[in-house]
């Protein structure tokens, strides 16, 4: 059992010690310099019945995001191929659902997963709460990973979301793991939580029966019209410390520097990679929010001396 005290000891070390420890763990367990490029596509946007206080897609808030129906399998196929050509090795698809309904729409998602896998990419979906049977069907389609974030600590969760519980979330994670799909589960920071809340989330993840192999760390992207629209940005060094602690806590996982990079300097992002982050979303859009453009990312990777896909011109 991992404890909060243990993670606090790691997190609050002097920064040079923490960075050194994270780098040692990183080197011993992962290929140095292997930063995965993932593409993200919103396959069904807006109109979500949940009340997640950070989300542009909740029907409860008046945000700039318009509701759109489920994309066609054909469209997804085209977008996945484009992403592959631009150097993505993982294709992630998100739907603004509380949970998928069985029927034609879920059948289409299954088809989308098959298409992405047939291109040789990892496929990840995030569709809300899943039944055991839906997880089984996704596994049958050879889904690589299911993203379902716990977002924050158990104690802070009800401040952000009231339409579902932490235990609902854990139940879906169990269905995913039981079906043999890799668990992708992480955090949003910058929602008014304390540093201890962030560490408690890591403790929660580390103590799962099947700990995640993929841990996205999202920085809140404040969305106009949501309760968190005025939230101030996360302190940079707190973010670096959290990533280093996540690397140490999950030596073999991909720690993903996810949402919020467009408000980070090149130097802060590089510090996050040195702390153990080894994945980014690339392309100008996340699900609905902005992301650094590909040329800026290519320049950043070049400045680190890391390979850049040949399709990038910068
Ligand atoms: N509806 C599904 C769900 O919530 O599980 C899937 C889509 S949802 C948009 C995927 C994840 O994106 C959320 O769990 C949350 O962690 C992240 N996210 C959503 N809005 C965000 C924001 N404004 N800033 C940072 N991360 C965000
Ligand atoms: C995750 O942890 N981050 C991604 C992915 N999983 C689905 C989503 C980030 C969403 C950022 C806000 C938006 O684009 O609306
Ligand atoms: Fe819906 Fe997911 Fe947004 Fe919550 S985070 S409102 S469940 S789309």
Tab-separated table of C-alpha atoms and ligand atoms in Angstrom:
chain	number	residue	atom	x	y	z
A	1	UNK	CA	0.000	0.000	0.000
A	2	UNK	CA	1.313	3.410	-0.961
A	3	UNK	CA	0.621	6.239	1.471
A	4	UNK	CA	0.291	9.997	1.301
A	5	UNK	CA	3.257	10.368	3.679
A	6	UNK	CA	5.464	8.376	1.316
A	7	UNK	CA	4.534	10.501	-1.676
A	8	UNK	CA	4.909	13.716	0.339
A	9	UNK	CA	8.477	12.701	1.223
A	10	UNK	CA	9.282	12.181	-2.430
A	11	UNK	CA	7.511	15.344	-3.635
A	12	UNK	CA	8.975	17.727	-1.061
A	13	UNK	CA	12.630	16.750	-1.476
A	14	UNK	CA	14.966	19.507	-2.627
A	15	UNK	CA	14.289	19.869	-6.349
A	16	UNK	CA	17.745	18.680	-7.497
A	17	UNK	CA	17.290	15.474	-5.461
A	18	UNK	CA	13.775	14.927	-6.777
A	19	UNK	CA	14.830	15.475	-10.393
A	20	UNK	CA	17.791	13.136	-9.989
A	21	UNK	CA	15.668	10.393	-8.486
A	22	UNK	CA	13.039	10.768	-11.220
A	23	UNK	CA	15.715	10.678	-13.930
A	24	UNK	CA	17.237	7.513	-12.439
A	25	UNK	CA	13.859	5.778	-12.359
A	26	UNK	CA	13.113	7.002	-15.865
A	27	UNK	CA	16.404	5.721	-17.277
A	28	UNK	CA	16.111	2.351	-15.546
A	29	UNK	CA	12.595	1.699	-16.842
A	30	UNK	CA	12.006	3.556	-20.094
A	31	UNK	CA	13.883	4.426	-23.254
A	32	UNK	CA	15.424	7.872	-22.713
A	33	UNK	CA	14.251	10.446	-25.241
A	34	UNK	CA	11.267	8.364	-26.327
A	35	UNK	CA	8.477	10.937	-26.128
A	36	UNK	CA	5.314	9.515	-27.654
A	37	UNK	CA	3.240	11.697	-29.960
A	38	UNK	CA	-0.473	11.109	-29.617
A	39	UNK	CA	-3.298	12.571	-31.660
A	40	UNK	CA	-6.626	13.462	-30.120
A	41	UNK	CA	-10.010	13.671	-31.823
A	42	UNK	CA	-13.398	14.564	-30.412
A	43	UNK	CA	-15.693	12.042	-32.099
A	44	UNK	CA	-18.824	13.395	-30.383
A	45	UNK	CA	-18.764	16.935	-29.092
A	46	UNK	CA	-20.859	18.818	-26.510
A	47	UNK	CA	-24.301	18.347	-24.987
A	48	UNK	CA	-23.023	16.180	-22.129
A	49	UNK	CA	-25.420	15.692	-19.182
A	50	UNK	CA	-22.613	15.631	-16.575
A	51	UNK	CA	-21.670	18.756	-14.601
A	52	UNK	CA	-17.846	18.529	-14.549
A	53	UNK	CA	-16.908	22.069	-13.508
A	54	UNK	CA	-13.975	22.265	-15.914
A	55	UNK	CA	-15.605	21.061	-19.100
A	56	UNK	CA	-16.535	22.980	-22.232
A	57	UNK	CA	-18.834	20.139	-23.270
A	58	UNK	CA	-21.223	20.027	-20.323
A	59	UNK	CA	-24.749	21.001	-21.391
A	60	UNK	CA	-25.138	22.759	-18.031
A	61	UNK	CA	-22.860	25.663	-18.889
A	62	UNK	CA	-23.032	28.223	-21.639
A	63	UNK	CA	-19.657	27.753	-23.303
A	64	UNK	CA	-18.382	28.595	-26.791
A	65	UNK	CA	-18.538	24.902	-27.795
A	66	UNK	CA	-21.342	23.837	-30.158
A	67	UNK	CA	-22.925	20.423	-29.966
A	68	UNK	CA	-22.071	18.048	-32.818
A	69	UNK	CA	-23.241	14.508	-33.605
A	70	UNK	CA	-21.024	11.434	-33.674
A	71	UNK	CA	-18.510	11.537	-36.534
A	72	UNK	CA	-18.730	8.865	-39.193
A	73	UNK	CA	-16.335	5.926	-39.227
A	74	UNK	CA	-15.090	7.168	-42.611
A	75	UNK	CA	-14.184	10.616	-41.240
A	76	UNK	CA	-12.361	9.096	-38.277
A	77	UNK	CA	-10.424	6.831	-40.612
A	78	UNK	CA	-9.242	9.835	-42.639
A	79	UNK	CA	-8.221	11.746	-39.508
A	80	UNK	CA	-6.370	8.754	-38.087
A	81	UNK	CA	-4.424	8.266	-41.301
A	82	UNK	CA	-3.454	11.975	-41.319
A	83	UNK	CA	-2.261	11.672	-37.723
A	84	UNK	CA	-0.225	8.588	-38.611
A	85	UNK	CA	1.392	10.445	-41.516
A	86	UNK	CA	2.316	13.249	-39.109
A	87	UNK	CA	4.099	10.872	-36.756
A	88	UNK	CA	1.432	9.868	-34.221
A	89	UNK	CA	1.737	6.375	-32.784
A	90	UNK	CA	-1.405	6.587	-30.663
A	91	UNK	CA	-4.837	7.844	-31.681
A	92	UNK	CA	-7.196	8.895	-28.877
A	93	UNK	CA	-10.910	9.477	-29.407
A	94	UNK	CA	-13.172	11.265	-26.915
A	95	UNK	CA	-16.964	11.398	-26.701
A	96	UNK	CA	-18.995	13.766	-24.524
A	97	UNK	CA	-21.131	11.045	-23.006
A	98	UNK	CA	-21.956	10.158	-19.419
A	99	UNK	CA	-21.837	6.570	-20.654
A	100	UNK	CA	-22.284	5.048	-24.105
A	101	UNK	CA	-25.691	3.655	-25.040
A	102	UNK	CA	-25.643	0.215	-26.621
A	103	UNK	CA	-26.830	0.400	-30.218
A	104	UNK	CA	-25.708	1.911	-33.520
A	105	UNK	CA	-23.506	4.636	-31.981
A	106	UNK	CA	-21.528	2.250	-29.807
A	107	UNK	CA	-21.265	-0.113	-32.794
A	108	UNK	CA	-19.712	2.755	-34.787
A	109	UNK	CA	-17.174	3.419	-32.048
A	110	UNK	CA	-16.220	-0.261	-32.122
A	111	UNK	CA	-15.696	0.081	-35.885
A	112	UNK	CA	-13.563	3.219	-35.356
A	113	UNK	CA	-11.324	1.314	-32.946
A	114	UNK	CA	-10.892	-1.468	-35.506
A	115	UNK	CA	-9.974	1.038	-38.220
A	116	UNK	CA	-7.373	2.775	-36.054
A	117	UNK	CA	-5.837	-0.537	-35.044
A	118	UNK	CA	-5.720	-1.663	-38.673
A	119	UNK	CA	-3.426	1.327	-39.359
A	120	UNK	CA	-0.992	-0.071	-36.815
A	121	UNK	CA	-1.553	2.679	-34.245
A	122	UNK	CA	-2.422	2.273	-30.580
A	123	UNK	CA	-6.090	3.144	-30.070
A	124	UNK	CA	-7.466	4.815	-26.950
A	125	UNK	CA	-11.034	5.934	-26.305
A	126	UNK	CA	-12.712	7.901	-23.539
A	127	UNK	CA	-16.482	7.511	-23.577
A	128	UNK	CA	-17.522	7.935	-19.932
A	129	UNK	CA	-18.716	5.102	-17.704
A	130	UNK	CA	-18.601	1.623	-19.232
A	131	UNK	CA	-20.408	-1.595	-18.413
A	132	UNK	CA	-18.422	-4.831	-18.153
A	133	UNK	CA	-19.951	-5.966	-21.433
A	134	UNK	CA	-19.020	-2.763	-23.267
A	135	UNK	CA	-15.447	-3.117	-22.013
A	136	UNK	CA	-15.397	-6.683	-23.303
A	137	UNK	CA	-16.620	-5.563	-26.737
A	138	UNK	CA	-13.954	-2.846	-26.915
A	139	UNK	CA	-11.312	-5.415	-26.050
A	140	UNK	CA	-12.627	-7.668	-28.794
A	141	UNK	CA	-12.057	-4.783	-31.227
A	142	UNK	CA	-8.459	-4.762	-29.973
A	143	UNK	CA	-8.654	-1.428	-28.124
A	144	UNK	CA	-5.247	-0.644	-26.597
A	145	UNK	CA	-6.275	1.622	-23.717
A	146	UNK	CA	-9.289	3.254	-22.096
A	147	UNK	CA	-8.939	6.771	-20.684
A	148	UNK	CA	-11.003	7.494	-17.605
A	149	UNK	CA	-9.524	10.133	-15.313
A	150	UNK	CA	-10.101	10.331	-11.573
A	151	UNK	CA	-9.003	13.963	-12.004
A	152	UNK	CA	-8.407	14.783	-8.306
A	153	UNK	CA	-8.509	13.398	-4.766
A	154	UNK	CA	-11.552	11.619	-3.429
A	155	UNK	CA	-12.146	14.430	-0.951
A	156	UNK	CA	-12.005	17.249	-3.520
A	157	UNK	CA	-13.966	15.427	-6.249
A	158	UNK	CA	-17.474	16.542	-5.125
A	159	UNK	CA	-16.388	20.187	-5.397
A	160	UNK	CA	-15.882	19.655	-9.128
A	161	UNK	CA	-18.457	17.040	-10.169
A	162	UNK	CA	-21.748	16.138	-8.517
A	163	UNK	CA	-23.454	13.990	-11.177
A	164	UNK	CA	-21.271	10.920	-10.549
A	165	UNK	CA	-19.106	9.637	-7.732
A	166	UNK	CA	-15.514	8.600	-7.289
A	167	UNK	CA	-16.749	5.046	-6.817
A	168	UNK	CA	-18.615	5.154	-10.162
A	169	UNK	CA	-15.319	6.078	-11.742
A	170	UNK	CA	-13.459	3.263	-9.954
A	171	UNK	CA	-16.065	0.756	-11.103
A	172	UNK	CA	-15.437	1.582	-14.757
A	173	UNK	CA	-11.691	1.296	-14.186
A	174	UNK	CA	-12.284	-2.202	-12.800
A	175	UNK	CA	-14.356	-3.197	-15.848
A	176	UNK	CA	-11.610	-1.909	-18.145
A	177	UNK	CA	-8.834	-3.748	-16.318
A	178	UNK	CA	-10.861	-6.939	-16.082
A	179	UNK	CA	-11.444	-6.907	-19.836
A	180	UNK	CA	-7.671	-6.793	-20.309
A	181	UNK	CA	-7.571	-3.223	-21.671
A	182	UNK	CA	-4.724	-0.996	-20.526
A	183	UNK	CA	-5.862	1.638	-18.008
A	184	UNK	CA	-5.163	5.309	-18.786
A	185	UNK	CA	-6.068	7.371	-15.738
A	186	UNK	CA	-4.780	10.686	-14.501
A	187	UNK	CA	-5.321	14.170	-13.190
A	188	UNK	CA	-6.344	17.713	-13.856
A	189	UNK	CA	-4.367	20.231	-11.843
A	190	UNK	CA	-5.289	23.855	-11.298
A	191	UNK	CA	-8.898	23.429	-10.146
A	192	UNK	CA	-8.296	24.983	-6.717
A	193	UNK	CA	-7.071	21.735	-5.150
A	194	UNK	CA	-4.094	21.574	-2.764
A	195	UNK	CA	-0.766	19.910	-3.463
A	196	UNK	CA	-1.875	17.142	-1.079
A	197	UNK	CA	-5.014	16.559	-3.188
A	198	UNK	CA	-2.776	15.960	-6.193
A	199	UNK	CA	-0.633	13.527	-4.217
A	200	UNK	CA	-3.722	11.774	-2.854
A	201	UNK	CA	-4.815	11.171	-6.432
A	202	UNK	CA	-1.448	9.550	-7.169
A	203	UNK	CA	-1.850	7.402	-4.038
A	204	UNK	CA	-5.317	6.358	-5.202
A	205	UNK	CA	-3.928	5.372	-8.630
A	206	UNK	CA	-0.943	3.526	-7.183
A	207	UNK	CA	-3.229	1.470	-4.955
A	208	UNK	CA	-5.568	0.320	-7.729
A	209	UNK	CA	-5.591	-3.464	-8.260
A	210	UNK	CA	-4.387	-2.672	-11.765
A	211	UNK	CA	-2.382	0.566	-11.627
A	212	UNK	CA	-2.484	2.662	-14.824
A	213	UNK	CA	0.091	2.127	-17.552
A	214	UNK	CA	-0.690	5.630	-18.754
A	215	UNK	CA	-1.006	8.657	-16.470
A	216	UNK	CA	-2.116	11.891	-18.147
A	217	UNK	CA	-1.382	15.064	-16.234
A	218	UNK	CA	-3.697	17.772	-17.549
A	219	UNK	CA	-3.405	21.414	-16.561
A	220	UNK	CA	-6.832	22.969	-16.408
A	221	UNK	CA	-7.673	24.933	-19.522
A	222	UNK	CA	-10.160	27.438	-18.119
A	223	UNK	CA	-13.290	27.556	-20.269
A	224	UNK	CA	-15.520	30.607	-20.454
A	225	UNK	CA	-18.928	29.898	-18.933
A	226	UNK	CA	-17.781	27.088	-16.619
A	227	UNK	CA	-17.486	27.425	-12.831
A	228	UNK	CA	-13.691	27.238	-13.176
A	229	UNK	CA	-13.369	29.946	-15.823
A	230	UNK	CA	-11.357	32.216	-13.513
A	231	UNK	CA	-8.998	29.578	-12.070
A	232	UNK	CA	-5.395	30.828	-11.970
A	233	UNK	CA	-2.622	28.841	-13.700
A	234	UNK	CA	-0.738	26.150	-11.817
A	235	UNK	CA	2.635	27.066	-10.355
A	236	UNK	CA	5.289	25.750	-12.752
A	237	UNK	CA	7.528	24.132	-10.169
A	238	UNK	CA	4.557	22.439	-8.503
A	239	UNK	CA	3.769	20.893	-11.894
A	240	UNK	CA	7.364	19.724	-12.367
A	241	UNK	CA	7.395	18.215	-8.865
A	242	UNK	CA	4.134	16.400	-9.539
A	243	UNK	CA	5.415	14.929	-12.786
A	244	UNK	CA	8.644	13.782	-11.142
A	245	UNK	CA	6.631	12.183	-8.333
A	246	UNK	CA	4.351	10.478	-10.865
A	247	UNK	CA	7.406	9.123	-12.716
A	248	UNK	CA	8.794	7.689	-9.467
A	249	UNK	CA	5.393	6.277	-8.463
A	250	UNK	CA	4.762	4.684	-11.889
A	251	UNK	CA	8.200	3.685	-13.204
A	252	UNK	CA	6.864	1.831	-16.240
A	253	UNK	CA	3.954	4.033	-17.192
A	254	UNK	CA	3.728	6.700	-19.839
A	255	UNK	CA	3.422	9.955	-17.906
A	256	UNK	CA	1.661	12.256	-20.309
A	257	UNK	CA	2.067	16.022	-20.392
A	258	UNK	CA	-1.487	16.473	-21.618
A	259	UNK	CA	-3.775	19.541	-21.666
A	260	UNK	CA	-2.450	23.026	-21.007
A	261	UNK	CA	0.828	23.050	-22.937
A	262	UNK	CA	-0.214	26.111	-24.921
A	263	UNK	CA	0.176	28.222	-21.774
A	264	UNK	CA	3.582	26.716	-20.926
A	265	UNK	CA	6.940	28.039	-22.032
A	266	UNK	CA	9.247	25.811	-24.026
A	267	UNK	CA	11.517	25.721	-20.971
A	268	UNK	CA	8.766	24.560	-18.614
A	269	UNK	CA	7.758	21.783	-20.986
A	270	UNK	CA	11.384	20.667	-21.246
A	271	UNK	CA	11.645	20.622	-17.442
A	272	UNK	CA	8.574	18.360	-17.437
A	273	UNK	CA	10.292	15.966	-19.871
A	274	UNK	CA	13.419	15.994	-17.709
A	275	UNK	CA	11.174	15.188	-14.732
A	276	UNK	CA	9.903	12.091	-16.535
A	277	UNK	CA	7.024	13.063	-18.808
A	278	UNK	CA	7.249	10.988	-21.987
A	279	UNK	CA	4.224	11.783	-24.107
A	280	UNK	CA	2.405	14.747	-25.613
A	281	UNK	CA	-0.722	15.399	-27.605
A	282	UNK	CA	0.187	17.113	-30.819
A	283	UNK	CA	-1.848	19.079	-33.316
A	284	UNK	CA	-3.560	22.428	-32.932
A	285	UNK	CA	-6.603	21.143	-31.108
A	286	UNK	CA	-7.143	18.837	-28.153
A	287	UNK	CA	-10.806	17.838	-27.903
A	288	UNK	CA	-12.199	21.378	-28.011
A	289	UNK	CA	-9.342	23.506	-26.654
A	290	UNK	CA	-6.127	24.780	-28.210
A	291	UNK	CA	-2.708	23.132	-28.242
A	292	UNK	CA	0.706	24.358	-29.467
A	293	UNK	CA	1.018	24.176	-33.257
A	294	UNK	CA	3.082	21.435	-34.824
A	295	UNK	CA	5.868	23.741	-35.913
A	296	UNK	CA	6.374	25.028	-32.365
A	297	UNK	CA	6.484	21.433	-31.113
A	298	UNK	CA	8.924	20.432	-33.843
A	299	UNK	CA	11.196	23.333	-32.876
A	300	UNK	CA	11.000	22.319	-29.221
A	301	UNK	CA	11.893	18.693	-29.981
A	302	UNK	CA	14.751	19.857	-32.177
A	303	UNK	CA	16.064	22.094	-29.421
A	304	UNK	CA	16.187	19.021	-27.183
A	305	UNK	CA	17.997	17.038	-29.881
A	306	UNK	CA	15.076	14.620	-30.199
A	307	UNK	CA	13.794	13.256	-33.521
A	308	UNK	CA	11.027	15.091	-35.337
A	309	UNK	CA	8.763	13.366	-37.909
A	310	UNK	CA	9.776	14.173	-41.486
A	311	UNK	CA	6.381	15.768	-42.268
A	312	UNK	CA	7.242	18.766	-40.001
A	313	UNK	CA	8.600	21.750	-41.848
A	314	UNK	CA	9.843	23.928	-38.968
B	1	LIG	N1	-16.958	12.191	-21.181
B	1	LIG	C1	-15.861	11.354	-20.925
B	1	LIG	C2	-15.356	11.466	-19.513
B	1	LIG	O1	-15.442	12.521	-18.914
B	1	LIG	O2	-14.871	10.465	-19.009
B	1	LIG	C3	-14.716	11.567	-21.883
B	1	LIG	C4	-14.349	12.950	-22.406
B	1	LIG	S1	-13.642	14.060	-21.207
B	1	LIG	C5	-13.637	15.598	-22.050
B	1	LIG	C6	-11.950	13.519	-21.069
B	1	LIG	C7	-11.093	14.171	-20.022
B	1	LIG	O3	-10.629	15.435	-20.466
B	1	LIG	C8	-11.708	14.473	-18.678
B	1	LIG	O4	-11.734	13.364	-17.860
B	1	LIG	C9	-10.791	15.527	-18.120
B	1	LIG	O5	-9.804	14.923	-17.309
B	1	LIG	C10	-10.165	16.169	-19.360
B	1	LIG	N2	-10.595	17.567	-19.498
B	1	LIG	C11	-11.821	17.985	-19.871
B	1	LIG	N3	-11.900	19.333	-19.896
B	1	LIG	C12	-10.685	19.794	-19.526
B	1	LIG	C13	-10.147	21.099	-19.345
B	1	LIG	N4	-10.874	22.197	-19.540
B	1	LIG	N5	-8.854	21.213	-18.964
B	1	LIG	C14	-8.104	20.089	-18.761
B	1	LIG	N6	-8.568	18.834	-18.909
B	1	LIG	C15	-9.843	18.672	-19.276
B	2	LIG	C1	-6.787	13.390	-21.047
B	2	LIG	O1	-6.402	13.105	-19.903
B	2	LIG	N1	-6.640	14.557	-21.634
B	2	LIG	C2	-7.258	14.586	-22.925
B	2	LIG	C3	-7.664	13.108	-23.120
B	2	LIG	N2	-7.402	12.544	-21.846
B	2	LIG	C4	-8.981	12.750	-23.633
B	2	LIG	C5	-8.360	15.566	-23.028
B	2	LIG	C6	-7.930	16.969	-22.710
B	2	LIG	C7	-9.100	17.850	-22.930
B	2	LIG	C8	-8.742	19.291	-22.844
B	2	LIG	C9	-9.906	20.174	-22.976
B	2	LIG	C10	-10.576	20.186	-24.314
B	2	LIG	O2	-9.934	20.030	-25.372
B	2	LIG	O3	-11.799	20.393	-24.322
B	3	LIG	FE1	-19.119	15.209	-20.025
B	3	LIG	FE2	-16.648	14.171	-19.924
B	3	LIG	FE3	-17.041	16.849	-20.101
B	3	LIG	FE4	-17.634	15.602	-17.848
B	3	LIG	S1	-15.594	15.767	-18.768
B	3	LIG	S2	-18.935	17.139	-18.892
B	3	LIG	S3	-18.388	13.652	-18.588
B	3	LIG	S4	-17.567	15.349	-21.622
